[in-house]
Amino acid sequence: MSIKDALKKVQDSLLENVTLVAVSKTHAADVVMQAYDEGVRVFGENKVQEMCAKAEVMPSDIEWHLIGHLQSNKIKYIAPFVSMIQSVDSMALLEKINAAAVKCGRVIDCLLEVHIASEESKYGLTIGEAREIALSPSLKEMKGVRVRGLMTMATFTDDVEQISREFTTVKNLYEELKESNEDFDTLSMGMSGDYEIAMQCGSTMVRVGSSIFGARDYSVK
Ligand SMILES: *Cc1c(COP(=O)(O)O)cnc(C)c1O
């Protein structure tokens, strides 16, 4: 299937008010441009260097979302242009993003990444940690960041019940935090394999890569 047709299929399956982030990681800029030419303006990358390289050669009206782990020494490379950082997994990182954004005279939208999947991961906050950051009084003092909500990944499994349970847990946390944080309006859940389940569980943003661009080939990188 062409990228155009695959994209249309994904777009047609989105529920109302769900934002599509086209995950372009590992795909070359000229390939990613095929989605741009169909009107996509929100792209997700998981590596700073790759995002910078594409941002340099692709149109400036693209909103770039970082969805992978961010090392604090690399914030400065994306701070001038990144639209949203979905992978904030510590207060220390958020403070450093804030400092870099202030330096650029920008406000960077951020999501707190919650680790809920049963796979081990070095990254992502527990529910308790995410709650603590979202409710921290110091957020109001950080003028360079706006914490808009939560991002999560479900366990990689065929067990629909388990995936639903995990997404629902994060949706419930999101609703709870939204009560006290007026900036909360984004719940990023769902990838190619599970975004339809995620939308049923209340996702407002899905991050879809392989269903649009095809399988990734890591061997060429
Ligand atoms: C790669 C990636 C995606 C997209 O994965 P697909 O299965 O190709 O849709 C979504 N979210 C994150 C955090 C990713 O790293």
PDB file of C-alpha atoms and ligand atoms in Angstrom:
ATOM      1  CA  MET A   1       0.000   0.000   0.000  1.00  0.00           C
ATOM      2  CA  SER A   2       1.234   3.514  -0.753  1.00  0.00           C
ATOM      3  CA  ILE A   3       1.922   5.917   2.118  1.00  0.00           C
ATOM      4  CA  LYS A   4      -0.955   8.012   0.830  1.00  0.00           C
ATOM      5  CA  ASP A   5      -3.421   5.105   1.039  1.00  0.00           C
ATOM      6  CA  ALA A   6      -2.089   3.841   4.370  1.00  0.00           C
ATOM      7  CA  LEU A   7      -2.343   7.325   5.837  1.00  0.00           C
ATOM      8  CA  LYS A   8      -5.900   7.727   4.604  1.00  0.00           C
ATOM      9  CA  LYS A   9      -6.838   4.422   6.196  1.00  0.00           C
ATOM     10  CA  VAL A  10      -5.430   5.517   9.559  1.00  0.00           C
ATOM     11  CA  GLN A  11      -7.030   8.960   9.310  1.00  0.00           C
ATOM     12  CA  ASP A  12     -10.408   7.435   8.462  1.00  0.00           C
ATOM     13  CA  SER A  13     -10.223   5.246  11.563  1.00  0.00           C
ATOM     14  CA  LEU A  14      -9.572   8.094  13.997  1.00  0.00           C
ATOM     15  CA  LEU A  15     -12.320   9.028  16.405  1.00  0.00           C
ATOM     16  CA  GLU A  16     -13.369  12.667  16.581  1.00  0.00           C
ATOM     17  CA  ASN A  17     -10.962  15.020  18.382  1.00  0.00           C
ATOM     18  CA  VAL A  18      -8.054  12.569  18.262  1.00  0.00           C
ATOM     19  CA  THR A  19      -4.795  14.089  16.995  1.00  0.00           C
ATOM     20  CA  LEU A  20      -2.542  11.961  14.813  1.00  0.00           C
ATOM     21  CA  VAL A  21       1.206  12.119  15.362  1.00  0.00           C
ATOM     22  CA  ALA A  22       2.863  10.493  12.345  1.00  0.00           C
ATOM     23  CA  VAL A  23       5.901   8.684  13.745  1.00  0.00           C
ATOM     24  CA  SER A  24       8.593   9.149  11.121  1.00  0.00           C
ATOM     25  CA  LYS A  25      11.593   7.656  12.950  1.00  0.00           C
ATOM     26  CA  THR A  26      14.039   5.709  10.738  1.00  0.00           C
ATOM     27  CA  HIS A  27      12.318   6.924   7.550  1.00  0.00           C
ATOM     28  CA  ALA A  28      14.179   9.322   5.266  1.00  0.00           C
ATOM     29  CA  ALA A  29      12.972  12.893   4.826  1.00  0.00           C
ATOM     30  CA  ASP A  30      11.883  12.331   1.218  1.00  0.00           C
ATOM     31  CA  VAL A  31       9.691   9.422   2.335  1.00  0.00           C
ATOM     32  CA  VAL A  32       8.258  11.409   5.240  1.00  0.00           C
ATOM     33  CA  MET A  33       7.475  14.237   2.811  1.00  0.00           C
ATOM     34  CA  GLN A  34       4.877  11.990   1.179  1.00  0.00           C
ATOM     35  CA  ALA A  35       2.817  12.291   4.367  1.00  0.00           C
ATOM     36  CA  TYR A  36       3.499  16.033   4.555  1.00  0.00           C
ATOM     37  CA  ASP A  37       2.229  16.401   1.005  1.00  0.00           C
ATOM     38  CA  GLU A  38      -1.028  14.738   2.094  1.00  0.00           C
ATOM     39  CA  GLY A  39      -1.460  17.422   4.766  1.00  0.00           C
ATOM     40  CA  VAL A  40       0.196  15.879   7.836  1.00  0.00           C
ATOM     41  CA  ARG A  41       1.920  18.533   9.954  1.00  0.00           C
ATOM     42  CA  VAL A  42       2.586  16.699  13.241  1.00  0.00           C
ATOM     43  CA  PHE A  43       5.517  14.293  13.210  1.00  0.00           C
ATOM     44  CA  GLY A  44       7.085  12.236  16.000  1.00  0.00           C
ATOM     45  CA  GLU A  45      10.737  11.273  16.335  1.00  0.00           C
ATOM     46  CA  ASN A  46      12.445   9.383  19.132  1.00  0.00           C
ATOM     47  CA  LYS A  47      16.005  10.625  18.639  1.00  0.00           C
ATOM     48  CA  VAL A  48      17.249  14.192  18.936  1.00  0.00           C
ATOM     49  CA  GLN A  49      19.825  13.949  16.166  1.00  0.00           C
ATOM     50  CA  GLU A  50      17.401  12.442  13.673  1.00  0.00           C
ATOM     51  CA  MET A  51      14.749  15.037  14.497  1.00  0.00           C
ATOM     52  CA  CYS A  52      17.228  17.891  13.998  1.00  0.00           C
ATOM     53  CA  ALA A  53      18.417  16.480  10.686  1.00  0.00           C
ATOM     54  CA  LYS A  54      14.869  16.195   9.336  1.00  0.00           C
ATOM     55  CA  ALA A  55      13.754  19.551  10.731  1.00  0.00           C
ATOM     56  CA  GLU A  56      16.599  21.163   8.831  1.00  0.00           C
ATOM     57  CA  VAL A  57      15.527  19.867   5.434  1.00  0.00           C
ATOM     58  CA  MET A  58      11.747  19.723   5.866  1.00  0.00           C
ATOM     59  CA  PRO A  59       9.216  22.609   5.864  1.00  0.00           C
ATOM     60  CA  SER A  60       9.137  24.913   8.872  1.00  0.00           C
ATOM     61  CA  ASP A  61       5.403  24.586   9.529  1.00  0.00           C
ATOM     62  CA  ILE A  62       5.888  21.053  10.879  1.00  0.00           C
ATOM     63  CA  GLU A  63       5.202  20.455  14.578  1.00  0.00           C
ATOM     64  CA  TRP A  64       7.909  18.113  15.833  1.00  0.00           C
ATOM     65  CA  HIS A  65       7.122  15.903  18.820  1.00  0.00           C
ATOM     66  CA  LEU A  66       9.882  14.122  20.683  1.00  0.00           C
ATOM     67  CA  ILE A  67       8.567  10.726  21.816  1.00  0.00           C
ATOM     68  CA  GLY A  68      11.795   9.027  22.918  1.00  0.00           C
ATOM     69  CA  HIS A  69      14.021   9.378  25.941  1.00  0.00           C
ATOM     70  CA  LEU A  70      15.688  12.791  26.183  1.00  0.00           C
ATOM     71  CA  GLN A  71      19.162  13.172  27.648  1.00  0.00           C
ATOM     72  CA  SER A  72      19.460  16.546  29.322  1.00  0.00           C
ATOM     73  CA  ASN A  73      22.669  17.456  27.481  1.00  0.00           C
ATOM     74  CA  LYS A  74      20.726  17.290  24.193  1.00  0.00           C
ATOM     75  CA  ILE A  75      17.839  19.605  25.120  1.00  0.00           C
ATOM     76  CA  LYS A  76      19.640  22.611  23.647  1.00  0.00           C
ATOM     77  CA  TYR A  77      19.534  21.148  20.124  1.00  0.00           C
ATOM     78  CA  ILE A  78      15.739  20.876  19.989  1.00  0.00           C
ATOM     79  CA  ALA A  79      14.695  23.717  22.325  1.00  0.00           C
ATOM     80  CA  PRO A  80      14.612  26.324  19.507  1.00  0.00           C
ATOM     81  CA  PHE A  81      11.984  24.471  17.463  1.00  0.00           C
ATOM     82  CA  VAL A  82      10.465  21.384  19.131  1.00  0.00           C
ATOM     83  CA  SER A  83       6.712  21.640  19.504  1.00  0.00           C
ATOM     84  CA  MET A  84       6.116  19.018  22.191  1.00  0.00           C
ATOM     85  CA  ILE A  85       8.280  16.753  24.353  1.00  0.00           C
ATOM     86  CA  GLN A  86       6.139  13.708  25.193  1.00  0.00           C
ATOM     87  CA  SER A  87       8.790  11.833  27.133  1.00  0.00           C
ATOM     88  CA  VAL A  88       9.368  13.880  30.283  1.00  0.00           C
ATOM     89  CA  ASP A  89      10.279  11.358  32.956  1.00  0.00           C
ATOM     90  CA  SER A  90      11.674  13.420  35.822  1.00  0.00           C
ATOM     91  CA  MET A  91      11.267  16.784  37.524  1.00  0.00           C
ATOM     92  CA  ALA A  92      14.968  17.431  36.908  1.00  0.00           C
ATOM     93  CA  LEU A  93      14.493  16.994  33.155  1.00  0.00           C
ATOM     94  CA  LEU A  94      11.437  19.259  33.175  1.00  0.00           C
ATOM     95  CA  GLU A  95      13.440  21.960  34.963  1.00  0.00           C
ATOM     96  CA  LYS A  96      16.208  21.728  32.388  1.00  0.00           C
ATOM     97  CA  ILE A  97      13.743  21.888  29.494  1.00  0.00           C
ATOM     98  CA  ASN A  98      12.250  24.957  31.158  1.00  0.00           C
ATOM     99  CA  ALA A  99      15.636  26.662  31.430  1.00  0.00           C
ATOM    100  CA  ALA A 100      16.483  25.940  27.782  1.00  0.00           C
ATOM    101  CA  ALA A 101      13.058  27.157  26.611  1.00  0.00           C
ATOM    102  CA  VAL A 102      13.316  30.391  28.591  1.00  0.00           C
ATOM    103  CA  LYS A 103      16.697  30.986  26.997  1.00  0.00           C
ATOM    104  CA  CYS A 104      15.055  30.713  23.563  1.00  0.00           C
ATOM    105  CA  GLY A 105      12.084  32.834  24.600  1.00  0.00           C
ATOM    106  CA  ARG A 106       9.772  29.883  24.017  1.00  0.00           C
ATOM    107  CA  VAL A 107       7.157  27.818  25.828  1.00  0.00           C
ATOM    108  CA  ILE A 108       7.563  24.099  25.134  1.00  0.00           C
ATOM    109  CA  ASP A 109       4.562  21.819  25.553  1.00  0.00           C
ATOM    110  CA  CYS A 110       5.379  18.688  27.545  1.00  0.00           C
ATOM    111  CA  LEU A 111       3.723  15.412  28.491  1.00  0.00           C
ATOM    112  CA  LEU A 112       4.682  13.280  31.467  1.00  0.00           C
ATOM    113  CA  GLU A 113       5.575   9.757  30.364  1.00  0.00           C
ATOM    114  CA  VAL A 114       3.956   7.152  32.591  1.00  0.00           C
ATOM    115  CA  HIS A 115       5.388   3.647  32.657  1.00  0.00           C
ATOM    116  CA  ILE A 116       2.527   1.192  32.978  1.00  0.00           C
ATOM    117  CA  ALA A 117       3.552  -1.712  30.712  1.00  0.00           C
ATOM    118  CA  SER A 118       4.711  -4.953  32.254  1.00  0.00           C
ATOM    119  CA  GLU A 119       8.000  -4.870  30.313  1.00  0.00           C
ATOM    120  CA  GLU A 120      10.975  -3.550  32.222  1.00  0.00           C
ATOM    121  CA  SER A 121      11.935  -0.025  31.228  1.00  0.00           C
ATOM    122  CA  LYS A 122      14.457   2.424  32.513  1.00  0.00           C
ATOM    123  CA  TYR A 123      12.190   5.250  31.427  1.00  0.00           C
ATOM    124  CA  GLY A 124       8.833   6.558  32.502  1.00  0.00           C
ATOM    125  CA  LEU A 125       7.287   7.677  35.752  1.00  0.00           C
ATOM    126  CA  THR A 126       5.265   5.634  38.177  1.00  0.00           C
ATOM    127  CA  ILE A 127       1.722   6.825  38.727  1.00  0.00           C
ATOM    128  CA  GLY A 128       2.790   8.319  42.036  1.00  0.00           C
ATOM    129  CA  GLU A 129       5.718  10.190  40.493  1.00  0.00           C
ATOM    130  CA  ALA A 130       3.589  11.555  37.655  1.00  0.00           C
ATOM    131  CA  ARG A 131       0.987  12.748  40.149  1.00  0.00           C
ATOM    132  CA  GLU A 132       3.646  14.465  42.238  1.00  0.00           C
ATOM    133  CA  ILE A 133       5.051  16.395  39.260  1.00  0.00           C
ATOM    134  CA  ALA A 134       1.637  17.304  37.810  1.00  0.00           C
ATOM    135  CA  LEU A 135       0.472  18.691  41.145  1.00  0.00           C
ATOM    136  CA  SER A 136       3.736  20.396  42.079  1.00  0.00           C
ATOM    137  CA  PRO A 137       3.311  24.092  42.921  1.00  0.00           C
ATOM    138  CA  SER A 138       6.620  24.805  41.181  1.00  0.00           C
ATOM    139  CA  LEU A 139       5.059  24.083  37.753  1.00  0.00           C
ATOM    140  CA  LYS A 140       3.448  27.519  37.815  1.00  0.00           C
ATOM    141  CA  GLU A 141       6.836  29.151  38.214  1.00  0.00           C
ATOM    142  CA  MET A 142       8.235  27.425  35.133  1.00  0.00           C
ATOM    143  CA  LYS A 143       7.447  29.867  32.356  1.00  0.00           C
ATOM    144  CA  GLY A 144       9.201  27.899  29.624  1.00  0.00           C
ATOM    145  CA  VAL A 145       7.164  24.691  29.844  1.00  0.00           C
ATOM    146  CA  ARG A 146       3.483  23.827  29.814  1.00  0.00           C
ATOM    147  CA  VAL A 147       2.631  20.339  31.041  1.00  0.00           C
ATOM    148  CA  ARG A 148      -0.354  19.406  28.896  1.00  0.00           C
ATOM    149  CA  GLY A 149      -0.969  15.842  30.007  1.00  0.00           C
ATOM    150  CA  LEU A 150       0.313  12.287  29.950  1.00  0.00           C
ATOM    151  CA  MET A 151       1.890   9.852  27.482  1.00  0.00           C
ATOM    152  CA  THR A 152       2.095   6.103  27.885  1.00  0.00           C
ATOM    153  CA  MET A 153       2.774   2.842  26.090  1.00  0.00           C
ATOM    154  CA  ALA A 154       0.873  -0.364  26.815  1.00  0.00           C
ATOM    155  CA  THR A 155       2.467  -3.780  27.112  1.00  0.00           C
ATOM    156  CA  PHE A 156       3.361  -5.369  23.763  1.00  0.00           C
ATOM    157  CA  THR A 157       0.852  -8.224  23.845  1.00  0.00           C
ATOM    158  CA  ASP A 158      -2.164  -9.652  22.006  1.00  0.00           C
ATOM    159  CA  ASP A 159      -4.131  -9.558  25.248  1.00  0.00           C
ATOM    160  CA  VAL A 160      -6.682  -6.837  24.519  1.00  0.00           C
ATOM    161  CA  GLU A 161      -7.998  -6.976  28.082  1.00  0.00           C
ATOM    162  CA  GLN A 162      -4.583  -6.221  29.504  1.00  0.00           C
ATOM    163  CA  ILE A 163      -3.973  -3.367  27.062  1.00  0.00           C
ATOM    164  CA  SER A 164      -7.383  -1.860  27.877  1.00  0.00           C
ATOM    165  CA  ARG A 165      -6.727  -2.185  31.568  1.00  0.00           C
ATOM    166  CA  GLU A 166      -3.399  -0.360  31.273  1.00  0.00           C
ATOM    167  CA  PHE A 167      -4.787   2.438  29.105  1.00  0.00           C
ATOM    168  CA  THR A 168      -7.759   2.845  31.439  1.00  0.00           C
ATOM    169  CA  THR A 169      -5.462   3.154  34.439  1.00  0.00           C
ATOM    170  CA  VAL A 170      -3.631   6.037  32.770  1.00  0.00           C
ATOM    171  CA  LYS A 171      -6.887   7.599  31.553  1.00  0.00           C
ATOM    172  CA  ASN A 172      -8.151   7.606  35.136  1.00  0.00           C
ATOM    173  CA  LEU A 173      -4.974   9.279  36.351  1.00  0.00           C
ATOM    174  CA  TYR A 174      -5.298  11.839  33.553  1.00  0.00           C
ATOM    175  CA  GLU A 175      -8.883  12.659  34.578  1.00  0.00           C
ATOM    176  CA  GLU A 176      -7.856  12.959  38.211  1.00  0.00           C
ATOM    177  CA  LEU A 177      -4.979  15.345  37.443  1.00  0.00           C
ATOM    178  CA  LYS A 178      -7.077  17.376  35.011  1.00  0.00           C
ATOM    179  CA  GLU A 179      -9.241  18.376  37.979  1.00  0.00           C
ATOM    180  CA  SER A 180      -6.367  20.348  39.495  1.00  0.00           C
ATOM    181  CA  ASN A 181      -4.237  21.219  36.464  1.00  0.00           C
ATOM    182  CA  GLU A 182      -6.000  23.463  33.966  1.00  0.00           C
ATOM    183  CA  ASP A 183      -3.282  22.964  31.314  1.00  0.00           C
ATOM    184  CA  PHE A 184      -4.173  19.269  30.993  1.00  0.00           C
ATOM    185  CA  ASP A 185      -5.842  18.572  27.645  1.00  0.00           C
ATOM    186  CA  THR A 186      -3.736  15.832  26.042  1.00  0.00           C
ATOM    187  CA  LEU A 187      -3.636  12.099  26.649  1.00  0.00           C
ATOM    188  CA  SER A 188      -1.164  10.460  24.240  1.00  0.00           C
ATOM    189  CA  MET A 189      -1.861   6.712  24.047  1.00  0.00           C
ATOM    190  CA  GLY A 190      -1.810   4.267  21.182  1.00  0.00           C
ATOM    191  CA  MET A 191       0.592   3.066  18.476  1.00  0.00           C
ATOM    192  CA  SER A 192      -0.011   1.131  15.249  1.00  0.00           C
ATOM    193  CA  GLY A 193      -0.894  -2.082  17.063  1.00  0.00           C
ATOM    194  CA  ASP A 194      -3.165  -0.677  19.738  1.00  0.00           C
ATOM    195  CA  TYR A 195      -4.378   2.840  18.874  1.00  0.00           C
ATOM    196  CA  GLU A 196      -7.944   1.715  18.256  1.00  0.00           C
ATOM    197  CA  ILE A 197      -8.079   0.240  21.758  1.00  0.00           C
ATOM    198  CA  ALA A 198      -6.424   3.394  23.112  1.00  0.00           C
ATOM    199  CA  MET A 199      -9.068   5.621  21.525  1.00  0.00           C
ATOM    200  CA  GLN A 200     -11.808   3.487  23.084  1.00  0.00           C
ATOM    201  CA  CYS A 201     -10.078   4.101  26.413  1.00  0.00           C
ATOM    202  CA  GLY A 202     -10.101   7.877  25.977  1.00  0.00           C
ATOM    203  CA  SER A 203      -6.878   8.737  24.163  1.00  0.00           C
ATOM    204  CA  THR A 204      -6.791  12.204  22.556  1.00  0.00           C
ATOM    205  CA  MET A 205      -3.524  11.692  20.646  1.00  0.00           C
ATOM    206  CA  VAL A 206      -2.192   8.612  18.863  1.00  0.00           C
ATOM    207  CA  ARG A 207       1.387   8.041  17.699  1.00  0.00           C
ATOM    208  CA  VAL A 208       1.316   5.911  14.565  1.00  0.00           C
ATOM    209  CA  GLY A 209       4.418   4.901  12.605  1.00  0.00           C
ATOM    210  CA  SER A 210       4.470   1.544  10.842  1.00  0.00           C
ATOM    211  CA  SER A 211       0.793   1.594   9.827  1.00  0.00           C
ATOM    212  CA  ILE A 212       1.599   4.710   7.783  1.00  0.00           C
ATOM    213  CA  PHE A 213       5.196   4.332   6.658  1.00  0.00           C
ATOM    214  CA  GLY A 214       5.548   0.536   6.714  1.00  0.00           C
ATOM    215  CA  ALA A 215       7.923  -1.590   8.757  1.00  0.00           C
ATOM    216  CA  ARG A 216      11.094   0.042  10.039  1.00  0.00           C
ATOM    217  CA  ASP A 217      14.443  -1.259   8.859  1.00  0.00           C
ATOM    218  CA  TYR A 218      16.956  -0.656  11.627  1.00  0.00           C
ATOM    219  CA  SER A 219      19.697  -2.524   9.763  1.00  0.00           C
ATOM    220  CA  VAL A 220      20.327   0.351   7.355  1.00  0.00           C
ATOM    221  CA  LYS A 221      21.020   2.850  10.135  1.00  0.00           C
TER     222      LYS A 221
HETATM  223  C1  LIG B   1       8.051   4.045  17.557  1.00  0.00           C
HETATM  224  C2  LIG B   1       7.072   4.613  18.515  1.00  0.00           C
HETATM  225  C3  LIG B   1       5.714   4.726  18.170  1.00  0.00           C
HETATM  226  C4  LIG B   1       5.126   4.237  16.850  1.00  0.00           C
HETATM  227  O1  LIG B   1       5.191   2.865  16.755  1.00  0.00           O
HETATM  228  P1  LIG B   1       4.426   2.049  15.582  1.00  0.00           P
HETATM  229  O2  LIG B   1       4.193   0.730  16.170  1.00  0.00           O
HETATM  230  O3  LIG B   1       5.347   2.022  14.416  1.00  0.00           O
HETATM  231  O4  LIG B   1       3.183   2.791  15.269  1.00  0.00           O
HETATM  232  C5  LIG B   1       4.853   5.303  19.101  1.00  0.00           C
HETATM  233  N1  LIG B   1       5.297   5.734  20.290  1.00  0.00           N
HETATM  234  C6  LIG B   1       6.593   5.644  20.659  1.00  0.00           C
HETATM  235  C7  LIG B   1       7.000   6.153  21.986  1.00  0.00           C
HETATM  236  C8  LIG B   1       7.518   5.080  19.782  1.00  0.00           C
HETATM  237  O5  LIG B   1       8.799   4.995  20.155  1.00  0.00           O
END
